[in-house]
Coordinates of C-alpha atoms and ligand atoms in Angstrom, one line a residue:
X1132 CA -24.6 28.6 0.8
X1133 CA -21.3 28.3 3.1
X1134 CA -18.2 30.8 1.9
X1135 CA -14.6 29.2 1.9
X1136 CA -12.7 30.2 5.1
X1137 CA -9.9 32.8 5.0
X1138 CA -7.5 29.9 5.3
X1139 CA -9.5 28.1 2.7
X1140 CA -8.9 30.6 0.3
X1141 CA -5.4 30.8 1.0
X1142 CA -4.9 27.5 0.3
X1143 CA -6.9 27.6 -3.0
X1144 CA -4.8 30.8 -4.0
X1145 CA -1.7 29.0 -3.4
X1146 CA -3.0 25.9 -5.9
X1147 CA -4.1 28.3 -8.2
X1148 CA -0.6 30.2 -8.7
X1149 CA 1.0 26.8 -8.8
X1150 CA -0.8 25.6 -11.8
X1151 CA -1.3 29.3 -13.5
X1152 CA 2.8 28.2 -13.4
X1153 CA 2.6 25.1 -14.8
X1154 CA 0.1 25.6 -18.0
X1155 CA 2.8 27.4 -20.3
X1156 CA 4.8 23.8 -19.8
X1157 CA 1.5 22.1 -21.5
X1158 CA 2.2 22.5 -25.2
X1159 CA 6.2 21.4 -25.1
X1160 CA 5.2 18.3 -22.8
X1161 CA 2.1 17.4 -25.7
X1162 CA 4.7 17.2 -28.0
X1163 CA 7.2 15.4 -26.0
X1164 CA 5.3 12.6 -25.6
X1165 CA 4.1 14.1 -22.1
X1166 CA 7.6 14.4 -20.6
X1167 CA 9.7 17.8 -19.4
X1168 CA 13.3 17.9 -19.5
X1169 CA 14.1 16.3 -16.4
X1170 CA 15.9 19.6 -14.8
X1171 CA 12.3 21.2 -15.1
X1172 CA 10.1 18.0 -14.1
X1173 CA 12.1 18.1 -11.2
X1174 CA 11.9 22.0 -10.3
X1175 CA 7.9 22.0 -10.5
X1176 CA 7.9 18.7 -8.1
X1177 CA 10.2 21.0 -5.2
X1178 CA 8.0 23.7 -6.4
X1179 CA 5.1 22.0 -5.1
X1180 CA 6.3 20.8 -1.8
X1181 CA 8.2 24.2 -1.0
X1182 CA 4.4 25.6 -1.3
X1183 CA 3.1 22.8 0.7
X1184 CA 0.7 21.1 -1.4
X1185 CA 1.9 17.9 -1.6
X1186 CA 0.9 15.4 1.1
X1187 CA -2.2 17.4 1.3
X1188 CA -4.5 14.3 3.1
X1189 CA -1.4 13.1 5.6
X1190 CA -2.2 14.3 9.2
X1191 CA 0.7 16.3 9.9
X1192 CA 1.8 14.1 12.9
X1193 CA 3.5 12.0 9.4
X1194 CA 4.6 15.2 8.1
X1195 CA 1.5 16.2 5.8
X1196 CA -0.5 18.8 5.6
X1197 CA -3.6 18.0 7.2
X1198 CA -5.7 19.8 5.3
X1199 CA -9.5 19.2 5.6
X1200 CA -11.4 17.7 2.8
X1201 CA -12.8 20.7 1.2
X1202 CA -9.2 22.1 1.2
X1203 CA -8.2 19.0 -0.1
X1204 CA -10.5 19.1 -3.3
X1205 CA -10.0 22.9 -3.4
X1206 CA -6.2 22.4 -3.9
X1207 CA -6.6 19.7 -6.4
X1208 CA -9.6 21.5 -8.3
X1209 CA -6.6 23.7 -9.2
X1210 CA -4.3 20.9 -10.1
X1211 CA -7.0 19.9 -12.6
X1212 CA -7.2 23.2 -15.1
X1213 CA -3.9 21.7 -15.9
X1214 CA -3.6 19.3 -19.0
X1215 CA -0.7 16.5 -19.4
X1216 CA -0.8 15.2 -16.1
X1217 CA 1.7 18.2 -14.7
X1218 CA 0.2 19.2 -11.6
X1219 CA 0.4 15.2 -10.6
X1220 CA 3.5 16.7 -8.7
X1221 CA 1.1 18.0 -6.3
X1222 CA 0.9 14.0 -5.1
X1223 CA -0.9 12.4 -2.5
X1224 CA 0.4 9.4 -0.8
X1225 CA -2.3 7.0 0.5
X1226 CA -4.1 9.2 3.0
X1227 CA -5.5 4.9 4.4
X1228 CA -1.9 4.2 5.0
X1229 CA -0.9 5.7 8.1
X1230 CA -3.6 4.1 10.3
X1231 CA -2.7 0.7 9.7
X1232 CA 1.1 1.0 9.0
X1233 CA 3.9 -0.7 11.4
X1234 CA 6.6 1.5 12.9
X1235 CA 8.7 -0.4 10.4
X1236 CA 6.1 0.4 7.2
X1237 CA 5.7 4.2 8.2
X1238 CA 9.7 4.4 8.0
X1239 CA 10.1 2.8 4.7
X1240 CA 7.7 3.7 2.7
X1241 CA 5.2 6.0 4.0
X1242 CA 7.1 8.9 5.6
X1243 CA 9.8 9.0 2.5
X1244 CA 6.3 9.3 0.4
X1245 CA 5.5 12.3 2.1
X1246 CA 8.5 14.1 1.6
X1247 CA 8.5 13.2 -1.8
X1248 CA 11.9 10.5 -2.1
X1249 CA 9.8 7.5 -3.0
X1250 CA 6.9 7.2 -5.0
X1251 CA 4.4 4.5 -5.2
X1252 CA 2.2 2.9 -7.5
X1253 CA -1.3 0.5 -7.8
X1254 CA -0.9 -3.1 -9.4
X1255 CA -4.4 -4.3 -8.3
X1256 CA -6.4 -4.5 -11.8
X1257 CA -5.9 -7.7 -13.9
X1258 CA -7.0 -8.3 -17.7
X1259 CA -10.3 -10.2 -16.4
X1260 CA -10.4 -8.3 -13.0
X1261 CA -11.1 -4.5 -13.4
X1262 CA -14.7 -3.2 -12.5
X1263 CA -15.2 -6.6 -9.8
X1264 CA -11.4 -6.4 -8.2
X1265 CA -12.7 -8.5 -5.7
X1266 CA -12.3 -11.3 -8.7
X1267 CA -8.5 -11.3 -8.6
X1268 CA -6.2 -13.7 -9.9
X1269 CA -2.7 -13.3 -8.4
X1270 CA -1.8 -15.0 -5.8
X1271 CA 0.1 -14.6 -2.3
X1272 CA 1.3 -17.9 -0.6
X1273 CA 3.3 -17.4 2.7
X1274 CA 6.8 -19.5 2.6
X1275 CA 8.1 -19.5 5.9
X1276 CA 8.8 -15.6 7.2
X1277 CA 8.1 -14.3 3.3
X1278 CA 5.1 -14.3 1.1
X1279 CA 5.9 -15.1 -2.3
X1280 CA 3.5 -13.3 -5.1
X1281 CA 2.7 -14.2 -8.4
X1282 CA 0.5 -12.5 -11.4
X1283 CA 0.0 -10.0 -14.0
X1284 CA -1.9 -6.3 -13.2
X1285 CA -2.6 -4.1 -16.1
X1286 CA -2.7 -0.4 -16.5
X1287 CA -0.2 0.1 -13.5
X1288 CA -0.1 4.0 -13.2
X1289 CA 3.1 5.5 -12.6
X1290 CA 5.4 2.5 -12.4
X1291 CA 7.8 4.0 -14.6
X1292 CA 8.2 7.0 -11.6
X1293 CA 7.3 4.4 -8.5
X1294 CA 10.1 2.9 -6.1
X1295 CA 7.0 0.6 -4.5
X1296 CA 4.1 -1.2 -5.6
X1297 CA 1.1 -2.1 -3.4
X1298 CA 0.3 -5.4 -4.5
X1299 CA -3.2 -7.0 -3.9
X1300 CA -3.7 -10.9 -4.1
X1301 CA -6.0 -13.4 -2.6
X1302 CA -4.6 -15.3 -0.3
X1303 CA -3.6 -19.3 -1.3
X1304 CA -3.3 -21.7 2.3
X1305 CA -3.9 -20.4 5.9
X1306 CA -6.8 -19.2 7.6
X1307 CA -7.4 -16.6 5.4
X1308 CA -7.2 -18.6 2.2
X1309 CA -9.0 -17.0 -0.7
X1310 CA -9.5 -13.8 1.1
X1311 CA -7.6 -10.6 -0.1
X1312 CA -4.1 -9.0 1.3
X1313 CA -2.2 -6.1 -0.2
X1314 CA 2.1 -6.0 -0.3
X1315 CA 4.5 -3.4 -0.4
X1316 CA 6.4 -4.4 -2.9
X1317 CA 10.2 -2.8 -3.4
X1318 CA 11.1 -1.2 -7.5
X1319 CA 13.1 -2.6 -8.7
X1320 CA 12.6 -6.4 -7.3
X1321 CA 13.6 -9.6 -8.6
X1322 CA 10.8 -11.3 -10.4
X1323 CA 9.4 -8.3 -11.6
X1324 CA 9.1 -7.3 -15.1
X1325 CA 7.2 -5.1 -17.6
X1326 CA 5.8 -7.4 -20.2
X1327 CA 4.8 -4.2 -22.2
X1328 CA 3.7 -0.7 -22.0
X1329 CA 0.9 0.4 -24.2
X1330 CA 0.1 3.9 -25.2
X1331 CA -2.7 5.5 -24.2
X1332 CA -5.4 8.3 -25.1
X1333 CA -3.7 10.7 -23.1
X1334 CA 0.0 12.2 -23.4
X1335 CA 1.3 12.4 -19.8
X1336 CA 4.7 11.1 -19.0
X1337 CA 3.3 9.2 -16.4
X1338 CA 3.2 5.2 -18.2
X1339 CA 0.6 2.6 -17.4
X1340 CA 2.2 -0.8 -17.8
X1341 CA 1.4 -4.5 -17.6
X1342 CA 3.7 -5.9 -15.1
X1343 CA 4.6 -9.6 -14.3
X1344 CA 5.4 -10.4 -10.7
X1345 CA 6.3 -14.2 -11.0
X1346 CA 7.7 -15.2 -7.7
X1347 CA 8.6 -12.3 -5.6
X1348 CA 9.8 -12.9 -2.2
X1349 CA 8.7 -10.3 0.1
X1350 CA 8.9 -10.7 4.1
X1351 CA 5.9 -11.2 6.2
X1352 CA 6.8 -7.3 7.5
X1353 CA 6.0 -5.9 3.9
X1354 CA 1.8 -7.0 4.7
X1355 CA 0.0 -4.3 4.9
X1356 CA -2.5 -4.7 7.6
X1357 CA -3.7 -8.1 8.1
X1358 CA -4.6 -10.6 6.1
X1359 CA -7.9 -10.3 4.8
X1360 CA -7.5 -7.3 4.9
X1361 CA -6.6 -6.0 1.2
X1362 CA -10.4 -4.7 0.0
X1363 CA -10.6 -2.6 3.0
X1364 CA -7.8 -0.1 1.9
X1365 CA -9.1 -0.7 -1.7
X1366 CA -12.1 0.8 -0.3
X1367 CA -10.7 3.8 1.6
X1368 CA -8.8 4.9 -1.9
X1369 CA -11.6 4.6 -3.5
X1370 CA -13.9 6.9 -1.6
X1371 CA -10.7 9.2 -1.3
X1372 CA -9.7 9.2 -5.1
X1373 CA -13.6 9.6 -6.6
X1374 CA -13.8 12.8 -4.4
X1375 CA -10.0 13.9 -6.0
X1376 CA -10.7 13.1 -10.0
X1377 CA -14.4 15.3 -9.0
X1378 CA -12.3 18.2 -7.6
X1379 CA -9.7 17.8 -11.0
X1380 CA -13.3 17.4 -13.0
X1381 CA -14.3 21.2 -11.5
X1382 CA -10.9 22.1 -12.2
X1383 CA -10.9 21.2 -16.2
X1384 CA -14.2 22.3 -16.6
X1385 CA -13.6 25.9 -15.3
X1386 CA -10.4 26.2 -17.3
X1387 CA -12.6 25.3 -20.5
X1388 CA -15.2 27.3 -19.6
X1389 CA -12.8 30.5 -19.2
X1390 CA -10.6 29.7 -22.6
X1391 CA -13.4 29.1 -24.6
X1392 CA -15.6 32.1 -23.5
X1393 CA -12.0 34.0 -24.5
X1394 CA -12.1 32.3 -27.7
X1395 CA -15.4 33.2 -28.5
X1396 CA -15.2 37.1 -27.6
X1397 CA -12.0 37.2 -29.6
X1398 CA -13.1 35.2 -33.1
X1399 CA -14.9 37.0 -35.7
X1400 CA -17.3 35.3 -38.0
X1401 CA -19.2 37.1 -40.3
X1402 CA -18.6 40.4 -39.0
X1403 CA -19.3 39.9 -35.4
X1404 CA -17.4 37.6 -32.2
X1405 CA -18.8 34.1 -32.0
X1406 CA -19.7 34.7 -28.9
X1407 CA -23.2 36.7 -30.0
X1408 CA -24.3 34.2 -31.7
X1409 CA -26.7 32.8 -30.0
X1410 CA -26.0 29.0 -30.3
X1411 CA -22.6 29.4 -29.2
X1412 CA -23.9 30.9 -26.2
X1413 CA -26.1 27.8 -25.4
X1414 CA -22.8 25.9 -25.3
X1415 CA -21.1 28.4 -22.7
X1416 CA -24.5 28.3 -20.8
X1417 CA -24.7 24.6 -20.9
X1418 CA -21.4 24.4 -19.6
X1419 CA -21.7 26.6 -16.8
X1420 CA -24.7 25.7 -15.4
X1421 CA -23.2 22.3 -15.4
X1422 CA -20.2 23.0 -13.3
X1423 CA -21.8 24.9 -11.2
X1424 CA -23.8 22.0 -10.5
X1425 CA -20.9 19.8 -10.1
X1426 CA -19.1 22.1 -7.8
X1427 CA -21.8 22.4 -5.4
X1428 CA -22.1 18.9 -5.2
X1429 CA -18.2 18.0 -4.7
X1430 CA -18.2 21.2 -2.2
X1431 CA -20.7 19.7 -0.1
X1432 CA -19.9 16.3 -0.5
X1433 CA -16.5 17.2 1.1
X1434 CA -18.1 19.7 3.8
X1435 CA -20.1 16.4 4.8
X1436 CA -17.2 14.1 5.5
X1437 CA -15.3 17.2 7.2
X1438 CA -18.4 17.1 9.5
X1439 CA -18.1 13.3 10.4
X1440 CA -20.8 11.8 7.9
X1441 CA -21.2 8.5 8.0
X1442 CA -18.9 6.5 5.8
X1443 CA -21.0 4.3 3.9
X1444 CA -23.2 7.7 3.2
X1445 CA -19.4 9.1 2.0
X1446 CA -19.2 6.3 0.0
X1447 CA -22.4 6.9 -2.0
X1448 CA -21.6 10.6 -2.5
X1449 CA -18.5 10.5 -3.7
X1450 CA -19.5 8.1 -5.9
X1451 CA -22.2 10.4 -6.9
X1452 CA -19.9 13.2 -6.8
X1453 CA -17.3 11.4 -9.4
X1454 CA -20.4 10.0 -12.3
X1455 CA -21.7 13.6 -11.9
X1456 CA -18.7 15.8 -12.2
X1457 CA -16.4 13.6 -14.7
X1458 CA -19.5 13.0 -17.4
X1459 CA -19.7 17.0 -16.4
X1460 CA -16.5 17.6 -17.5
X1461 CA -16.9 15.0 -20.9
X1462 CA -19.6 17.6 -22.2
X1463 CA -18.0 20.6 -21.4
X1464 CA -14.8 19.4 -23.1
X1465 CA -16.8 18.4 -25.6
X1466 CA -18.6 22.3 -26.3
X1467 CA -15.2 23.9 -26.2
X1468 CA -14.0 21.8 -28.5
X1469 CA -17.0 23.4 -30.7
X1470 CA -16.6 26.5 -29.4
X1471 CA -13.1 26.5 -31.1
X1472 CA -14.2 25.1 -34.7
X1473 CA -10.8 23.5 -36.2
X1474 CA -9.0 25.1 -33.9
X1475 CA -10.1 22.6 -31.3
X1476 CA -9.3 19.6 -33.1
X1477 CA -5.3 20.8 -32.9
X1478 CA -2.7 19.5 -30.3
X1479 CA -1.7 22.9 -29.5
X1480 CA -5.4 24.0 -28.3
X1481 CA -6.7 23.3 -24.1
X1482 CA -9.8 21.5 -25.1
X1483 CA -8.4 19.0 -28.1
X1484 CA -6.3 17.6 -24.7
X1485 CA -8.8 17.9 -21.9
X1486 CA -11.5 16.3 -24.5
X1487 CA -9.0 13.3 -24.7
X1488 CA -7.3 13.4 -20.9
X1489 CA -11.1 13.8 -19.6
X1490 CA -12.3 10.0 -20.9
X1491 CA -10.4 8.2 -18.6
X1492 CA -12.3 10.0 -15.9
X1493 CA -15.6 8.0 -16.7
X1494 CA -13.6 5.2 -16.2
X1495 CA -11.1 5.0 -13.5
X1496 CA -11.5 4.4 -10.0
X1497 CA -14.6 2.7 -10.7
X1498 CA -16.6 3.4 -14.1
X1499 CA -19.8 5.4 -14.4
X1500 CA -21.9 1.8 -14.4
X1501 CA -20.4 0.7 -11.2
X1502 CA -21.1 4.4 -9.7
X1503 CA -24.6 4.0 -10.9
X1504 CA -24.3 0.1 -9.1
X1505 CA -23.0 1.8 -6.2
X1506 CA -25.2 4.7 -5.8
X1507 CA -28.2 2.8 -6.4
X1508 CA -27.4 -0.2 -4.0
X1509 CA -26.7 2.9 -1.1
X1510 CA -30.2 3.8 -2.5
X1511 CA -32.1 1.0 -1.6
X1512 CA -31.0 0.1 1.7
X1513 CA -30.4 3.7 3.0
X1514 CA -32.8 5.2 1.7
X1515 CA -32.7 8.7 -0.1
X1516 CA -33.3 11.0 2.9
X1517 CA -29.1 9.7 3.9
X1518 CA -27.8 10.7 0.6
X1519 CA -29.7 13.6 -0.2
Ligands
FAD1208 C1 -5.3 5.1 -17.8 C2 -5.7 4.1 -16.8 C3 -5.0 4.0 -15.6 C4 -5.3 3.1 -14.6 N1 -4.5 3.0 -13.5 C5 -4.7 1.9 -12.7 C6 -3.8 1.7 -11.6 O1 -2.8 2.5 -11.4 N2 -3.9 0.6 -10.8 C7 -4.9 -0.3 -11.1 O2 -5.0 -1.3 -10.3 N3 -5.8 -0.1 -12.0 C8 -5.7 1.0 -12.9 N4 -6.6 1.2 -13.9 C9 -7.7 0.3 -14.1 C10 -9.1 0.9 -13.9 O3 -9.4 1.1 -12.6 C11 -10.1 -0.1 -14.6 O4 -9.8 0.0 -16.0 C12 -11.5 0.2 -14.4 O5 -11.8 0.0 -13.0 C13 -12.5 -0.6 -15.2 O6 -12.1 -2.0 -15.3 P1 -11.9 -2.7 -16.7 O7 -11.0 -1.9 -17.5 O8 -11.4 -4.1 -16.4 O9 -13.4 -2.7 -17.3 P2 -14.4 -3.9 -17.2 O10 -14.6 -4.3 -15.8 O11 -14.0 -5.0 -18.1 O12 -15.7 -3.2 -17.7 C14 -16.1 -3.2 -19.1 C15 -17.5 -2.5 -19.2 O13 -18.4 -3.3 -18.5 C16 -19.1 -2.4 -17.6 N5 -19.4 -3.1 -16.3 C17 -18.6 -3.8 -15.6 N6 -19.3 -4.3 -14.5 C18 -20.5 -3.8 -14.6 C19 -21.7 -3.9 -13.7 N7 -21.7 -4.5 -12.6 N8 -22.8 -3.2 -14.2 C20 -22.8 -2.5 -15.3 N9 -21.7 -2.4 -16.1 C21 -20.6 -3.0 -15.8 C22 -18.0 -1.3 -17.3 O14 -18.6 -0.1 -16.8 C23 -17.4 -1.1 -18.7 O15 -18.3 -0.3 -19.5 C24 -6.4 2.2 -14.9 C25 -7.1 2.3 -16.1 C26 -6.8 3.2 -17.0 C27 -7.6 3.3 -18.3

């Protein structure tokens, strides 16, 4: 079994303090509709730049951190024992972006990213393409120097926070007709709108709207990459992002795991703490047998691409790494709600939230059936002496 570095452990202790400062916010932003006075919101977000762990995955020639993957997930392991989406401050701007942005790009949109002055957001889904993106709908037509981009995305995370949208379309005319392309696209712009925001399971302040573009101009400089290029970077996130919501996974587990073995020494039934009985202890055993499983896996997974594994390998365990560690985290949330009787089933209690805020983890970034599609598909034509 490798041990963590000195200067991984520094980095973890750093990510730990951060979001041991952040749970006593939980509560007020539950019943706030997920939001923090702004004055506060604002305060944690310099917080977590002042102790460098925002920008974690940007080489540090862009002004990132440059941490290595491991420290990466180590750092956002931490993040994830916090409930209502506040240790999203700790952000990470799209570690694809700086390979294949222009001067132009880097200066706009990427370098005021990493310091934390614009924000960005992901209109790629559609209402009939989620799970096969590759089945998109919108459309980008060049019009002399400028692209113009139509259709709707759903569930666009963080537009209500975001100054830019990366926009994906298939292209219509050219050489590249039909094939995909992704935009920077400027918030506000003309021709975009929100057509309505839904709530969701969680409470975080973060919103996920559906969002119109109809006819938004953008100039040929505001293509990322080339064209055809768009399911390439859609990729890249992807493989990046599994390995993150994993690390959060470990990080939501561990923090039920802790409360509710609290819980359990503290509550008397019958005379005696829960925690003798017997078939509460099968649900704290269960639990931590299971994230101990998980975090070995997501450890190694992210030792493996420190040490140059191949990518399509990558692909397959982090994709093996995300169905593992977020249906992990589903029945661990699941126990402590248990663990805690009625007092689970409140607002006010850790494992009520994380057994709603955990669903969506089965579910993003790819759900656990196209992770199973994935993982099996590396399977058969890799073999399972590459992934294992
Ligand atoms: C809270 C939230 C935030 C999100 N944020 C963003 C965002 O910021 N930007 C963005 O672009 N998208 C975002 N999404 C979209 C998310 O990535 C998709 O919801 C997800 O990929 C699933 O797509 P879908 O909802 O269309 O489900 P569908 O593709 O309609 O799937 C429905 C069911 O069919 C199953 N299924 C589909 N294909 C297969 C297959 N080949 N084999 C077996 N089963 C299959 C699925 O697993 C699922 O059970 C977000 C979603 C949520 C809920």
């Amino acid at each position: 079994m490798h041990r963590l570095t000195e200067a991984d452990r520094e980095v973890q202790a750093v990510a730990r303090t951060f979001a041991d400062e952040l749970i006593p916010y939980e509560v007020e932003a539950e019943m706030a509709d997920g939001d923090l006075a702004a004055e506060v919101a604002e305060r944690q977000r310099a917080r977590a730049r002042e102790l460098g762990l925002t920008a974690t995955n940007i080489p540090t020639e862009y002004g990132g951190r440059g941490l290595t993957t491991l420290q990466q997930v180590l750092v956002q392991e931490q993040g994830g024992r916090v409930t209502n989406g506040l240790a999203w401050c700790m952000s990470t701007p799209p570690g694809w972006l700086p390979a294949v942005a222009t001067p132009y790009q880097r200066e706009r949109w990427l370098e005021p990213s990493v310091r934390g002055t614009a924000v960005e957001c992901y209109a790629i889904t559609e209402e009939l393409a989620g799970s096969d993106v590759a089945d998109l709908a919108a459309t980008a037509r060049r019009d002399g120097d400028d692209y113009l981009l139509d259709g709707e995305k759903w569930h666009v995370t963080s537009y209500n926070e975001a100054t830019y949208a990366f926009f994906q379309a298939r292209l219509v005319g050219g050489d590249h007709e039909g094939e995909h392309a992704m935009f920077f696209v400027d918030l506000p712009s003309p021709g975009v709108r929100v057509v309505r925001t839904p709530a969701y399971t969680h409470t975080i302040g973060h919103q996920h709207p559906i969002v119109a573009f109809e006819r938004v101009r953008v100039p040929a400089s505001h293509l990322v990459g080339a064209e055809g290029d768009g399911m390439t970077f859609a990729h890249e996130w992807f493989r990046f992002e599994r390995l993150m919501v994993a690390a959060r996974c470990l990080g939501a587990a561990e923090r039920l795991v802790e409360e509710a073995s609290t819980f359990a020494e503290q509550r008397i039934v019958g005379g005696r703490p829960v925690a003798e009985y017997q078939l509460v202890q099968g649900m704290l055993a269960d639990s931590v047998t299971e994230l101990f499983a998980a975090r070995t896996m997501v450890y190694a997974t992210a030792r493996a691409i420190d040490d140059g594994v191949d990518r399509k390998v990558a692909h397959a365990q982090c994709s093996m790494a995300k169905l593992y560690a977020s249906e992990m985290a589903g029945r661990v949330a699941d126990r402590a709600v248990q663990v805690f009787g009625g007092r689970g089933y409140m607002r006010e209690n850790v494992a009520e939230r994380f057994y709603r805020e955990l669903r969506v983890e089965r579910i993003w970034e790819g759900t656990s059936e196209v992770q199973r599609v994935i993982i099996a598909g590396q399977l058969a034509k890799r073999g399972l002496r590459a992934l294992v």
